[in-house]
PDB file of C-alpha atoms and ligand atoms in Angstrom:
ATOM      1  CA  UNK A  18      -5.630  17.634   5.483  1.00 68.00           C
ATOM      2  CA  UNK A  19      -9.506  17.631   5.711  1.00 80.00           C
ATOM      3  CA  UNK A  20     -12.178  20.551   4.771  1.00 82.00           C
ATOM      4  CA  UNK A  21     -12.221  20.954   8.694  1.00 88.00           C
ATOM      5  CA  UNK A  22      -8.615  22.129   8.819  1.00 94.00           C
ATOM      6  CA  UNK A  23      -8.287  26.005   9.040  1.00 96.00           C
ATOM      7  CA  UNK A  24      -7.073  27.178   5.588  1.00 96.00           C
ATOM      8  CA  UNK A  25      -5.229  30.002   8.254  1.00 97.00           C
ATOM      9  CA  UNK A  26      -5.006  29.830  11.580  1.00 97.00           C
ATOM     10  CA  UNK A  27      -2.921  32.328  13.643  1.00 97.00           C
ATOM     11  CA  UNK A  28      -2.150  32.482  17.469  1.00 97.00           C
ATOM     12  CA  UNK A  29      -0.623  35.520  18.912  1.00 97.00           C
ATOM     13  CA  UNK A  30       1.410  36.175  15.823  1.00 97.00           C
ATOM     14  CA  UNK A  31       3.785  39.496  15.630  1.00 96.00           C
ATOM     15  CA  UNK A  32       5.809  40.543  12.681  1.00 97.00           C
ATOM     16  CA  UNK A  33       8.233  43.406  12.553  1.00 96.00           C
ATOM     17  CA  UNK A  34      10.719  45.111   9.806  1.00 95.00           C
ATOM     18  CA  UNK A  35      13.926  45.726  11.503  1.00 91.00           C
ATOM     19  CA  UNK A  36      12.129  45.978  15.153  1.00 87.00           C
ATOM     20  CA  UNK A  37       9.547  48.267  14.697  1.00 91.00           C
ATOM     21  CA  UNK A  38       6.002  46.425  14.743  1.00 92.00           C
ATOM     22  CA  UNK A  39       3.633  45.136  11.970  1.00 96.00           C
ATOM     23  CA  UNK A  40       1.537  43.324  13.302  1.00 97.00           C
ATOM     24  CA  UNK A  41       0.448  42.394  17.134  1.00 96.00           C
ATOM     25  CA  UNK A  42      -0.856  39.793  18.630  1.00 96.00           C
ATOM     26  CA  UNK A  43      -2.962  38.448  15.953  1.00 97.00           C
ATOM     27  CA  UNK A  44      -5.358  35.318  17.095  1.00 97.00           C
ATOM     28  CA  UNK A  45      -7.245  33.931  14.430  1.00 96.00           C
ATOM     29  CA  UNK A  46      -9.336  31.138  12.244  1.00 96.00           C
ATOM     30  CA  UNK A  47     -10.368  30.922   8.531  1.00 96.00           C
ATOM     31  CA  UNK A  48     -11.734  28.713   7.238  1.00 94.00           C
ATOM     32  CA  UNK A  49     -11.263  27.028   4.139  1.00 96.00           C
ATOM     33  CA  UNK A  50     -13.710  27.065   1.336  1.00 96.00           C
ATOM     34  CA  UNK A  51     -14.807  30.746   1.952  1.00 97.00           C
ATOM     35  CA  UNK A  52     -14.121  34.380   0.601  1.00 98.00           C
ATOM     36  CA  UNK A  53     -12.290  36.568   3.332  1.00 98.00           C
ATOM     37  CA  UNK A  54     -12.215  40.437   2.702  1.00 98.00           C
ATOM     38  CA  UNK A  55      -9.291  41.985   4.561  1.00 98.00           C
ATOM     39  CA  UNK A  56      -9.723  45.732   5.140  1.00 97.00           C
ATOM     40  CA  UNK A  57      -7.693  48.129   7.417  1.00 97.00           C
ATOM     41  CA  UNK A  58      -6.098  51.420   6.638  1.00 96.00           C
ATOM     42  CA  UNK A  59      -2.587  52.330   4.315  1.00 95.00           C
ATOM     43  CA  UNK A  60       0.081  51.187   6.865  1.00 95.00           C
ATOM     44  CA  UNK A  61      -2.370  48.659   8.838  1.00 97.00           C
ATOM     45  CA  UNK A  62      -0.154  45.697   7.836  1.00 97.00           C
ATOM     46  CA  UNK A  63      -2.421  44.084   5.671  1.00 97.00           C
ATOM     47  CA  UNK A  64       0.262  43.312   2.545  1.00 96.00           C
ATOM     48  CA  UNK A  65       2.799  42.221   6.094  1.00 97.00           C
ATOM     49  CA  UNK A  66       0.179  39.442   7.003  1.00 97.00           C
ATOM     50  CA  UNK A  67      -0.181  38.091   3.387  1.00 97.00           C
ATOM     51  CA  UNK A  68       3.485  38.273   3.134  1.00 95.00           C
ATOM     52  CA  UNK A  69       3.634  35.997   6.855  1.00 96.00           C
ATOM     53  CA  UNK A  70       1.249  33.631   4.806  1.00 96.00           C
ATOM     54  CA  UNK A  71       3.478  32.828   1.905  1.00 93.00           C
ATOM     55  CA  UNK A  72       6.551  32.604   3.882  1.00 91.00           C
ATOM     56  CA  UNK A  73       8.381  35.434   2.901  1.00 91.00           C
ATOM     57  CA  UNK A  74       8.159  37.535   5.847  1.00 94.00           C
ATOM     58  CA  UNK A  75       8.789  35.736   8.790  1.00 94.00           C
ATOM     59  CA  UNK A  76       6.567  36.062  12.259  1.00 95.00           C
ATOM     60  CA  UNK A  77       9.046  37.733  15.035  1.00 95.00           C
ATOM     61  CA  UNK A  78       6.871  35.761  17.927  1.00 95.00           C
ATOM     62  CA  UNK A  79       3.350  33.402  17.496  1.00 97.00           C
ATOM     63  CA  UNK A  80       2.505  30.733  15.278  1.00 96.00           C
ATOM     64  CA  UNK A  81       0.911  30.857  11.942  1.00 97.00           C
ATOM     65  CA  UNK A  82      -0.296  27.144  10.590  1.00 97.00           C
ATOM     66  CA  UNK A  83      -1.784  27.466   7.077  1.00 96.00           C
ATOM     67  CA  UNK A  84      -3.949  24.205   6.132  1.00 96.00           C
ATOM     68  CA  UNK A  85      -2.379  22.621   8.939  1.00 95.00           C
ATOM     69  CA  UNK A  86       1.452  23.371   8.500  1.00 95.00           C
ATOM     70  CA  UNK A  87       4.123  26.151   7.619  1.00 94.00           C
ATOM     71  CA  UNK A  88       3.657  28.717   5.976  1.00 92.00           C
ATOM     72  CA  UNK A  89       6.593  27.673   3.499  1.00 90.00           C
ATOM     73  CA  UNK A  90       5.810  24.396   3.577  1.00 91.00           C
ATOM     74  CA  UNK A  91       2.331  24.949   1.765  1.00 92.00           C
ATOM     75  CA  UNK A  92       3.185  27.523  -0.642  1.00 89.00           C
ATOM     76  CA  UNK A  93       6.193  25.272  -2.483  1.00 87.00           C
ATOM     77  CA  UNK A  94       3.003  22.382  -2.117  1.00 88.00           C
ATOM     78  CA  UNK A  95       1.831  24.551  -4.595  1.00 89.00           C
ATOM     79  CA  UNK A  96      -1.551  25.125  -2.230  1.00 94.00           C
ATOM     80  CA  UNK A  97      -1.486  29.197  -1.934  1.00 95.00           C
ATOM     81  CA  UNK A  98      -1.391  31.420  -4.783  1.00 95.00           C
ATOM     82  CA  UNK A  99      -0.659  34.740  -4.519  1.00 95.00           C
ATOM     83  CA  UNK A 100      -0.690  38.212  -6.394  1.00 94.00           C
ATOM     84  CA  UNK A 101       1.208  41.273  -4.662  1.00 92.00           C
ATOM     85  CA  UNK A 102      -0.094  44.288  -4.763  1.00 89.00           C
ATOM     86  CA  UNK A 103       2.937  45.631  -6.465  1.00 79.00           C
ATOM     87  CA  UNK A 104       4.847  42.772  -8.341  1.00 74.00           C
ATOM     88  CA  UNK A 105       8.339  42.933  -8.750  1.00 73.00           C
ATOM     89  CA  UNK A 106       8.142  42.549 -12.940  1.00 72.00           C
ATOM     90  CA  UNK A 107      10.216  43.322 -15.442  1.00 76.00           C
ATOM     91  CA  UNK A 108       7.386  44.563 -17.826  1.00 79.00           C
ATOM     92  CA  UNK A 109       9.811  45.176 -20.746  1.00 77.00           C
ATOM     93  CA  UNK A 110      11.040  41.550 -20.968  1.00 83.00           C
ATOM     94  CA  UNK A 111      10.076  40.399 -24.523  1.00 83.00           C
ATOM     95  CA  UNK A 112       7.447  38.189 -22.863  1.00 91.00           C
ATOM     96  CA  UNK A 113       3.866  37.518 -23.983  1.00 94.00           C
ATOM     97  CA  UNK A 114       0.758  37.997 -22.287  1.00 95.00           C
ATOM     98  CA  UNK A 115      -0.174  33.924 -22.893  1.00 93.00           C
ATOM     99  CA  UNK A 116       4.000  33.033 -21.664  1.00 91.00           C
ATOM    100  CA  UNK A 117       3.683  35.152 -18.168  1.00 93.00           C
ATOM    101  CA  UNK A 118      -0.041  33.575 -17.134  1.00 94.00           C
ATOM    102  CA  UNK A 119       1.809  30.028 -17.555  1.00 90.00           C
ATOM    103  CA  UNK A 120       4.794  31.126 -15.690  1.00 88.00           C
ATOM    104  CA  UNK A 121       1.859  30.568 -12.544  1.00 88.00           C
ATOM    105  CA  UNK A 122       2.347  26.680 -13.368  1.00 85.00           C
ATOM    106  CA  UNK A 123       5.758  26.415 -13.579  1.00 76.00           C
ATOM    107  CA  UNK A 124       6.236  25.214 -10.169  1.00 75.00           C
ATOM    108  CA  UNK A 125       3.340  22.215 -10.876  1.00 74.00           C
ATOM    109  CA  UNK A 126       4.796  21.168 -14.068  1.00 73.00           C
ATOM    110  CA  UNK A 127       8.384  20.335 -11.583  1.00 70.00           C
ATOM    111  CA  UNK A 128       5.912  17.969 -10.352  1.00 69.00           C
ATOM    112  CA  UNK A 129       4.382  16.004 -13.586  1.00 66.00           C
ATOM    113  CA  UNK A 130       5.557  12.562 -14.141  1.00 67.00           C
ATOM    114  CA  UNK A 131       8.892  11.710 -15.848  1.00 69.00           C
ATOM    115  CA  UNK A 132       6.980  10.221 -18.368  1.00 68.00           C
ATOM    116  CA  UNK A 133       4.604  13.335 -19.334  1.00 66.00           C
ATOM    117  CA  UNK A 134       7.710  15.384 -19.467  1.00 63.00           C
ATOM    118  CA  UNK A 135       9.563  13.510 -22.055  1.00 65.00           C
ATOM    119  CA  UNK A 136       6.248  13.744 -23.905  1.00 61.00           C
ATOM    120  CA  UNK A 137       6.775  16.631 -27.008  1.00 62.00           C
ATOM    121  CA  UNK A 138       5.719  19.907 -25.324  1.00 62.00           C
ATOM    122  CA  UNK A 139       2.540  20.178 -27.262  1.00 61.00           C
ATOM    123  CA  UNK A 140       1.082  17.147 -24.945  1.00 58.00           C
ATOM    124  CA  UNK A 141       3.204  17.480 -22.237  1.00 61.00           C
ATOM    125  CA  UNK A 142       2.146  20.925 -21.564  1.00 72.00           C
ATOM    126  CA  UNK A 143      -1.798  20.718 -22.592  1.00 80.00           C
ATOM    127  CA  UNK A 144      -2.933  21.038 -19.525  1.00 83.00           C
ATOM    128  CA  UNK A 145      -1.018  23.601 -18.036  1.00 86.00           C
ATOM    129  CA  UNK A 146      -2.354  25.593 -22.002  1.00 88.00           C
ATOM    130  CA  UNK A 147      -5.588  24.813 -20.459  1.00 91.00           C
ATOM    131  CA  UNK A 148      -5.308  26.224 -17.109  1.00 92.00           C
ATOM    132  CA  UNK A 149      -3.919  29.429 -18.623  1.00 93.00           C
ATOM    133  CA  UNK A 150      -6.419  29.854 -21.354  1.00 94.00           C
ATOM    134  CA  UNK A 151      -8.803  29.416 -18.760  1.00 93.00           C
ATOM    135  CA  UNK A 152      -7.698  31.639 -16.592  1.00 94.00           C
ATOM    136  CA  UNK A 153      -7.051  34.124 -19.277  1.00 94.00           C
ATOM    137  CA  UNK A 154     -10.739  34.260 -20.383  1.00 92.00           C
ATOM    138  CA  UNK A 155     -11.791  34.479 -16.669  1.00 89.00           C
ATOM    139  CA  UNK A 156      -9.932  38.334 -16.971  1.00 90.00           C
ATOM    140  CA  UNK A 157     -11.185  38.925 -20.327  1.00 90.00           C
ATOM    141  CA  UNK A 158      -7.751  38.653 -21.397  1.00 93.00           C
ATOM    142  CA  UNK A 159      -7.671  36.193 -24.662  1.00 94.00           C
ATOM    143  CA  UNK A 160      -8.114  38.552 -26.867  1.00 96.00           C
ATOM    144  CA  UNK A 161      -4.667  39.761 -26.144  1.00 95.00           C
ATOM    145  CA  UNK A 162      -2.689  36.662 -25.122  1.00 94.00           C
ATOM    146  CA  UNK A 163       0.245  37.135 -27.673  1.00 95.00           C
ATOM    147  CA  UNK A 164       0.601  40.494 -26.788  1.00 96.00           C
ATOM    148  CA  UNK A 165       4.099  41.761 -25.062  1.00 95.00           C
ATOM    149  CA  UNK A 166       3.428  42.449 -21.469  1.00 92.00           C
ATOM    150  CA  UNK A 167       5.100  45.698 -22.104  1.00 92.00           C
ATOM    151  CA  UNK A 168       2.242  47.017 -24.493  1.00 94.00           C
ATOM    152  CA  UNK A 169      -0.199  46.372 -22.053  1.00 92.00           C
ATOM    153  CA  UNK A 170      -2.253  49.497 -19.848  1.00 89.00           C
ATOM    154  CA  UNK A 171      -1.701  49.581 -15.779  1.00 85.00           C
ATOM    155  CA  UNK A 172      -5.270  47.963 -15.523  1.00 86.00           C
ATOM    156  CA  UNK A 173      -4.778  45.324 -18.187  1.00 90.00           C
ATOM    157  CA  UNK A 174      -1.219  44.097 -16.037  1.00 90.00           C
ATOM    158  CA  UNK A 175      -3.310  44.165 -13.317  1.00 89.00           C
ATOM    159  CA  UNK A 176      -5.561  41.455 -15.029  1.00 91.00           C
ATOM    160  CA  UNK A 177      -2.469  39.911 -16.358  1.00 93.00           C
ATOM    161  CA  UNK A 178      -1.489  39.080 -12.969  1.00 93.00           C
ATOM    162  CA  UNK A 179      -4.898  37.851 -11.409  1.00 92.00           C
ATOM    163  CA  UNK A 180      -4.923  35.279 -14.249  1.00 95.00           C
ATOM    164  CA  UNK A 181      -1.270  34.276 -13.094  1.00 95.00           C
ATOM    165  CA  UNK A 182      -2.467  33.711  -9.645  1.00 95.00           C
ATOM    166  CA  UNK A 183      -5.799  31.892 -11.084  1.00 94.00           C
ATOM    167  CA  UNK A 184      -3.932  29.391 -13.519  1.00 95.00           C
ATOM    168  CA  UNK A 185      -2.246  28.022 -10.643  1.00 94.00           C
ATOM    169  CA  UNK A 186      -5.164  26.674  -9.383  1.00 92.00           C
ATOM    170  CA  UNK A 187      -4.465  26.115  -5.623  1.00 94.00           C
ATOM    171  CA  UNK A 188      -6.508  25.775  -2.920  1.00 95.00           C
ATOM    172  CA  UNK A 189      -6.060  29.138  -1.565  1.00 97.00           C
ATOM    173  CA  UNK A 190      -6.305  32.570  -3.196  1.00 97.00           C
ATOM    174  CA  UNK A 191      -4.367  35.037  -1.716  1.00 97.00           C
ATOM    175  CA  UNK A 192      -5.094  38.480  -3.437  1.00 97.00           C
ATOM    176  CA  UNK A 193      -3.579  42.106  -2.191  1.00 96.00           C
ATOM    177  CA  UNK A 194      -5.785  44.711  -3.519  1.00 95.00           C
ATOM    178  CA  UNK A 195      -7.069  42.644  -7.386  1.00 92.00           C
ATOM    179  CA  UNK A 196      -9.862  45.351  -7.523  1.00 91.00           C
ATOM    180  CA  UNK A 197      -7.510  48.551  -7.349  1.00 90.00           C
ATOM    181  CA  UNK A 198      -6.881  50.229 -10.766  1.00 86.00           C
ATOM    182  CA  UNK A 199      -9.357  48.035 -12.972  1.00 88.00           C
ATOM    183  CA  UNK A 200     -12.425  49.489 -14.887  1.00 88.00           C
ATOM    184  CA  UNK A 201     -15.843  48.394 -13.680  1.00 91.00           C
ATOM    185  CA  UNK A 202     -16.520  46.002 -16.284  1.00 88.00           C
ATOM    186  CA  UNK A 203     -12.847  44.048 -15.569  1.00 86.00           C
ATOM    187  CA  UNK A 204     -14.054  44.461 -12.122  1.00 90.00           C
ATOM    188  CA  UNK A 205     -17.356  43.019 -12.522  1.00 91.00           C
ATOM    189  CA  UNK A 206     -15.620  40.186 -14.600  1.00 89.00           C
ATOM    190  CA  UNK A 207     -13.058  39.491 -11.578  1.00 90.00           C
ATOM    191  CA  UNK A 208     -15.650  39.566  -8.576  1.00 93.00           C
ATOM    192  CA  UNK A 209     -17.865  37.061 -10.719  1.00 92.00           C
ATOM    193  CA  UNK A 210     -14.367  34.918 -11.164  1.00 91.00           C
ATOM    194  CA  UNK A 211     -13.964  35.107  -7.660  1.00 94.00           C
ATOM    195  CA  UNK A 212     -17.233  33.838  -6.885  1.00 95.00           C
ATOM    196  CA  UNK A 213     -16.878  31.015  -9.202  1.00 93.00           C
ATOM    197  CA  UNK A 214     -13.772  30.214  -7.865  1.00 93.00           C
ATOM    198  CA  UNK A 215     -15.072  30.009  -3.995  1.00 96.00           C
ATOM    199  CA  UNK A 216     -17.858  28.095  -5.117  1.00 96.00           C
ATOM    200  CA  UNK A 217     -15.750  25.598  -6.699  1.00 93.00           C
ATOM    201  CA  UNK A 218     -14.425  25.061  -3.090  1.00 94.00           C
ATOM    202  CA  UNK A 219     -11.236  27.590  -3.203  1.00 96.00           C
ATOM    203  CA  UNK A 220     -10.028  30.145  -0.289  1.00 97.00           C
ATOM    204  CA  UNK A 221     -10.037  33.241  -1.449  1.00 98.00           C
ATOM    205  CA  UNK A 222      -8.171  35.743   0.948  1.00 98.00           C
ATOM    206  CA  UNK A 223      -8.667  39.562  -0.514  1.00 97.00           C
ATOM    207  CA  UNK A 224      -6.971  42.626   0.685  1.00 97.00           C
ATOM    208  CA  UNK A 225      -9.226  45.629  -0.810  1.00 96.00           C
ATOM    209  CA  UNK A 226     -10.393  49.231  -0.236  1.00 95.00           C
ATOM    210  CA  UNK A 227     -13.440  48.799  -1.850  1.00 95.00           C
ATOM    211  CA  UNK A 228     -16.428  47.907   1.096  1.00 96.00           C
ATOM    212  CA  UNK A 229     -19.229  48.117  -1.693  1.00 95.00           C
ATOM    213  CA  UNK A 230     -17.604  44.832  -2.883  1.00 95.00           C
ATOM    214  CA  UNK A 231     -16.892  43.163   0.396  1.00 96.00           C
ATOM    215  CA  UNK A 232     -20.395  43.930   1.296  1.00 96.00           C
ATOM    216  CA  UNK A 233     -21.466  41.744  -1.435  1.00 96.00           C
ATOM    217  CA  UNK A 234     -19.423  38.648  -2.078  1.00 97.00           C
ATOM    218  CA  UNK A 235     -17.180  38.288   0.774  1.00 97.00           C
ATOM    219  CA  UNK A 236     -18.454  35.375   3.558  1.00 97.00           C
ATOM    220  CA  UNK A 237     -15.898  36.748   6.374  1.00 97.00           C
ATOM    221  CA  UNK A 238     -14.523  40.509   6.675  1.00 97.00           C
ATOM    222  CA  UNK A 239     -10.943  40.844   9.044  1.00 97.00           C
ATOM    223  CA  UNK A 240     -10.596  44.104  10.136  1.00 97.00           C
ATOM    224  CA  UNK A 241      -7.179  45.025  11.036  1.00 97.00           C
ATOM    225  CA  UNK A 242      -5.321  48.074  11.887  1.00 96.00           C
ATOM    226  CA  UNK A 243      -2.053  46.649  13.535  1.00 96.00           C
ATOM    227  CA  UNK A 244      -3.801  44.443  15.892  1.00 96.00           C
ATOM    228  CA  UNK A 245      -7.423  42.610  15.423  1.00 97.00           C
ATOM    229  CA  UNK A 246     -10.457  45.415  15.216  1.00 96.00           C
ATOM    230  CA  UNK A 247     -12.827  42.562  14.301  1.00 96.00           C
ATOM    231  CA  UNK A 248     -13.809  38.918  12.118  1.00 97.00           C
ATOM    232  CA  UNK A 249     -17.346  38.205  10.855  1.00 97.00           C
ATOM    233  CA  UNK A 250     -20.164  38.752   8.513  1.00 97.00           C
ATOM    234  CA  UNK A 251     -20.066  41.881   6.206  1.00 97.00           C
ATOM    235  CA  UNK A 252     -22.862  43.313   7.525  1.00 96.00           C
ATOM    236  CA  UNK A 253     -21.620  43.041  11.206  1.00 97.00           C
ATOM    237  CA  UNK A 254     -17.896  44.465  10.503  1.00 97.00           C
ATOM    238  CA  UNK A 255     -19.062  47.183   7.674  1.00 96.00           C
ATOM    239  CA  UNK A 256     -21.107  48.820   9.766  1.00 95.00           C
ATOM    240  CA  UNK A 257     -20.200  52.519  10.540  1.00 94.00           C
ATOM    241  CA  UNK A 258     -19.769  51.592  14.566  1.00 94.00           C
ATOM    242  CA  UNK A 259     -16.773  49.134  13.041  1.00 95.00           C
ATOM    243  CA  UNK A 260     -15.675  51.208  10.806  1.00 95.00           C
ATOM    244  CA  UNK A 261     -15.101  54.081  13.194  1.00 93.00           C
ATOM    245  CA  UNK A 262     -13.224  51.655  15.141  1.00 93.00           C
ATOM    246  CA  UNK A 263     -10.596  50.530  12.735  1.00 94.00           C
ATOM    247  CA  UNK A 264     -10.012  54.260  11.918  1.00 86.00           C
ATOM    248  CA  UNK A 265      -8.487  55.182  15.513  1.00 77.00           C
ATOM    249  CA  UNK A 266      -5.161  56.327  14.665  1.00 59.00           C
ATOM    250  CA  UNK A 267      -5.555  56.121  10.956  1.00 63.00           C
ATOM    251  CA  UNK A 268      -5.397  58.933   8.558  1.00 57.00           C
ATOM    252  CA  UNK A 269      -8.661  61.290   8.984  1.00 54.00           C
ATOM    253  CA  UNK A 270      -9.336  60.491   5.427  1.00 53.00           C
ATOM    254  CA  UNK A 271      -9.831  57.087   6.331  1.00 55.00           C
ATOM    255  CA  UNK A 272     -12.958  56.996   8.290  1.00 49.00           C
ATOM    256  CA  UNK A 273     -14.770  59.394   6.470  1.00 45.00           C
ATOM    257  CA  UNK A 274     -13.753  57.851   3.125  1.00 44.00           C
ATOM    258  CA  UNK A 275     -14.850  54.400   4.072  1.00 43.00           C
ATOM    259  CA  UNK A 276     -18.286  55.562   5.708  1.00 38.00           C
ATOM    260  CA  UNK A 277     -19.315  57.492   2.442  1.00 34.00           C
ATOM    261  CA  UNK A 278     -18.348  54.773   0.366  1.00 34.00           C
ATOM    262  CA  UNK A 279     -20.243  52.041   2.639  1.00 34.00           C
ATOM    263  CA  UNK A 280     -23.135  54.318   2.772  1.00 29.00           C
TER     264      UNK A 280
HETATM  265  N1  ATP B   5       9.844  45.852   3.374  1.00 54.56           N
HETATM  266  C1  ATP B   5       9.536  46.704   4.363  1.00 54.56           C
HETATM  267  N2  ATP B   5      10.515  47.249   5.129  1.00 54.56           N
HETATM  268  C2  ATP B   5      10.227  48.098   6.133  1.00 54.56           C
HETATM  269  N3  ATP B   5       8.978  48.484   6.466  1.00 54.56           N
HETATM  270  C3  ATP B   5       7.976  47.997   5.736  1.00 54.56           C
HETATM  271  C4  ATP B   5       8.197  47.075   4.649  1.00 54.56           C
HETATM  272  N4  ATP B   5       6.995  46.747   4.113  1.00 54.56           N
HETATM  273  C5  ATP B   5       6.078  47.420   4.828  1.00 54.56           C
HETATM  274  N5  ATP B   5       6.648  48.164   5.797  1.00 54.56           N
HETATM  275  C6  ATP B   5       5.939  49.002   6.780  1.00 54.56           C
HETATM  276  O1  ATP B   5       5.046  48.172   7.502  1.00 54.56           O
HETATM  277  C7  ATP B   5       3.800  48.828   7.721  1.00 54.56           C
HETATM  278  C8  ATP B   5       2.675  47.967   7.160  1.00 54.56           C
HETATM  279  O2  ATP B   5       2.824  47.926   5.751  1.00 54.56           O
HETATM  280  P1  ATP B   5       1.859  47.068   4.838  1.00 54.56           P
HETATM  281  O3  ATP B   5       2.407  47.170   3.450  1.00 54.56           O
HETATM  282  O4  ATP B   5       1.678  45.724   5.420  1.00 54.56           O
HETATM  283  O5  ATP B   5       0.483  47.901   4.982  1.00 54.56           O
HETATM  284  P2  ATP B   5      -0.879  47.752   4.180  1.00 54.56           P
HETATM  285  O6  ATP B   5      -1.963  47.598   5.198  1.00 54.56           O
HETATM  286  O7  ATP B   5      -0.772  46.712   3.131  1.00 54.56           O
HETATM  287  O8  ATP B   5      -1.039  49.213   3.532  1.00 54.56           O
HETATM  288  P3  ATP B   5      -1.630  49.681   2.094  1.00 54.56           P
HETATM  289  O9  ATP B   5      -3.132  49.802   2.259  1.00 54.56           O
HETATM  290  O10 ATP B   5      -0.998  51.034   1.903  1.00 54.56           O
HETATM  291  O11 ATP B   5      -1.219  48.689   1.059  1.00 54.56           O
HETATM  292  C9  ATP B   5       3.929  50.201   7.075  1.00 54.56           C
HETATM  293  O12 ATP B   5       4.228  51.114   8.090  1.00 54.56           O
HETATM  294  C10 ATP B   5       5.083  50.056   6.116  1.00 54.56           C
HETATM  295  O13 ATP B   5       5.771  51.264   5.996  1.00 54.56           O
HETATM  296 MG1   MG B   6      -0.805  46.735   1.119  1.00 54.56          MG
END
């Protein structure tokens, strides 16, 4: 696969839980190497089409390529990364803060060299140390590294996850929601990550709420609300006319909350 592939490409894709509809008719492109905001309303199936790209929900009718092939097939490649916006976690297993970011390279240390893995851990394993310190400082989180995940604040998990995600260094970044719930220095901290990250020639795919940050870092907003409202520069899709838009037959908070907080 070359930089010209589409990290995601999507034509006419539908998903559904038991019948009812998700997500219609979705045709689209992104491309790789750039930060994509996803925005739409509670219920617009935004956490549904991250789910389609990792393979665990599967499209009822269309086709959805990522870099090229399946959905599944890339994410046990080890190419997309991926932090829910509610994890499934058992946050009173006796686990460390340090232990649960490495857990992200568990699935690329299945694929180190016979050799490497007969190596004592200490060697064996320095690199995936690396990638987890690393990622641990990105989220301001080193400090607090042998800490049980248990003893950690909402926000702090929150960080605790992104760094997951980030020590897995893949080529694409899928994120639902990283900004919600962190304090405005973590968030400052994770949007200048983020931007490091792109410009190091990753895909970063974020779900958020928060348009003040879209408006600033991402290269692509997707509106959705069920079906396509829009695809393009910040400043085009933010707009209030856009915004209005992707509100029909949301919740009234929706459009007024987004306007005021563009504004
Ligand atoms: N596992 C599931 N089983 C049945 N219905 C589901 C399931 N997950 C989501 N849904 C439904 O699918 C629709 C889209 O949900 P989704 O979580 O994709 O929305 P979202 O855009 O991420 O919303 P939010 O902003 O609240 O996170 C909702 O109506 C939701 O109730
Ligand atoms: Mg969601």
């Amino acid at each position: 696969m070359d930089d010209a592939t589409p990290a995601l490409q999507a034509r006419q894709l539908y998903a559904a839980y038991h019948q009812q509809p998700v997500l219609e008719n979705l045709t689209l492109t992104l491309p790789q190497r750039q930060w994509t905001a996803i925005i739409g309303p509670n219920g617009a199936g935004k956490s549904s089409l991250l789910n389609l790209v990792i393979g665990s929900l599967a499209p009822l009718r269309g086709e959805l390529e990522v870099l090229g092939q399946s959905a599944p097939s890339q994410r046990r490649a080890g190419n997309i990364a991926y932090m829910a916006q509610q994890e499934r976690m058992e946050w009173d297993f006796p686990i460390s803060v340090r232990d649960t970011v490495l857990t992200g390279r568990y699935g690329l240390m299945r694929h180190d060299p016979l050799w490497q893995r007969l190596l004592p851990q200490r060697w064996a394993s320095a690199r995936h140390y690396q990638a987890a310190e690393a990622a641990l400082d990105a989220v301001d989180m080193a400090d607090l590294a042998a800490r049980p995940i248990g003893e950690l604040s909402g926000g702090q998990k929150k960080r605790v996850l992104l760094a997951r995600a980030l020590a897995q260094q893949a080529r694409i970044l899928l994120l639902d929601e990283p900004l919600a719930g962190v304090d405005p220095p973590s968030e400052a901290l994770i949007l200048a990550t983020l931007e490091r990250e792109r410009n190091a020639g990753r895909t970063i795919i974020m779900v958020t709420h928060d348009l003040p940050s879209a408006r600033c870092h991402a290269d692509n907003v997707l509106l959705i609300n069920r079906r396509l409202v829009g695809m393009g520069p910040p400043e085009a899709m933010l707009s209030d006319a856009m915004l209005a838009r992707l509100a029909v037959g949301s919740s009234p908070g929706f459009q007024q909350g987004g306007v005021s907080v563009a504004a």
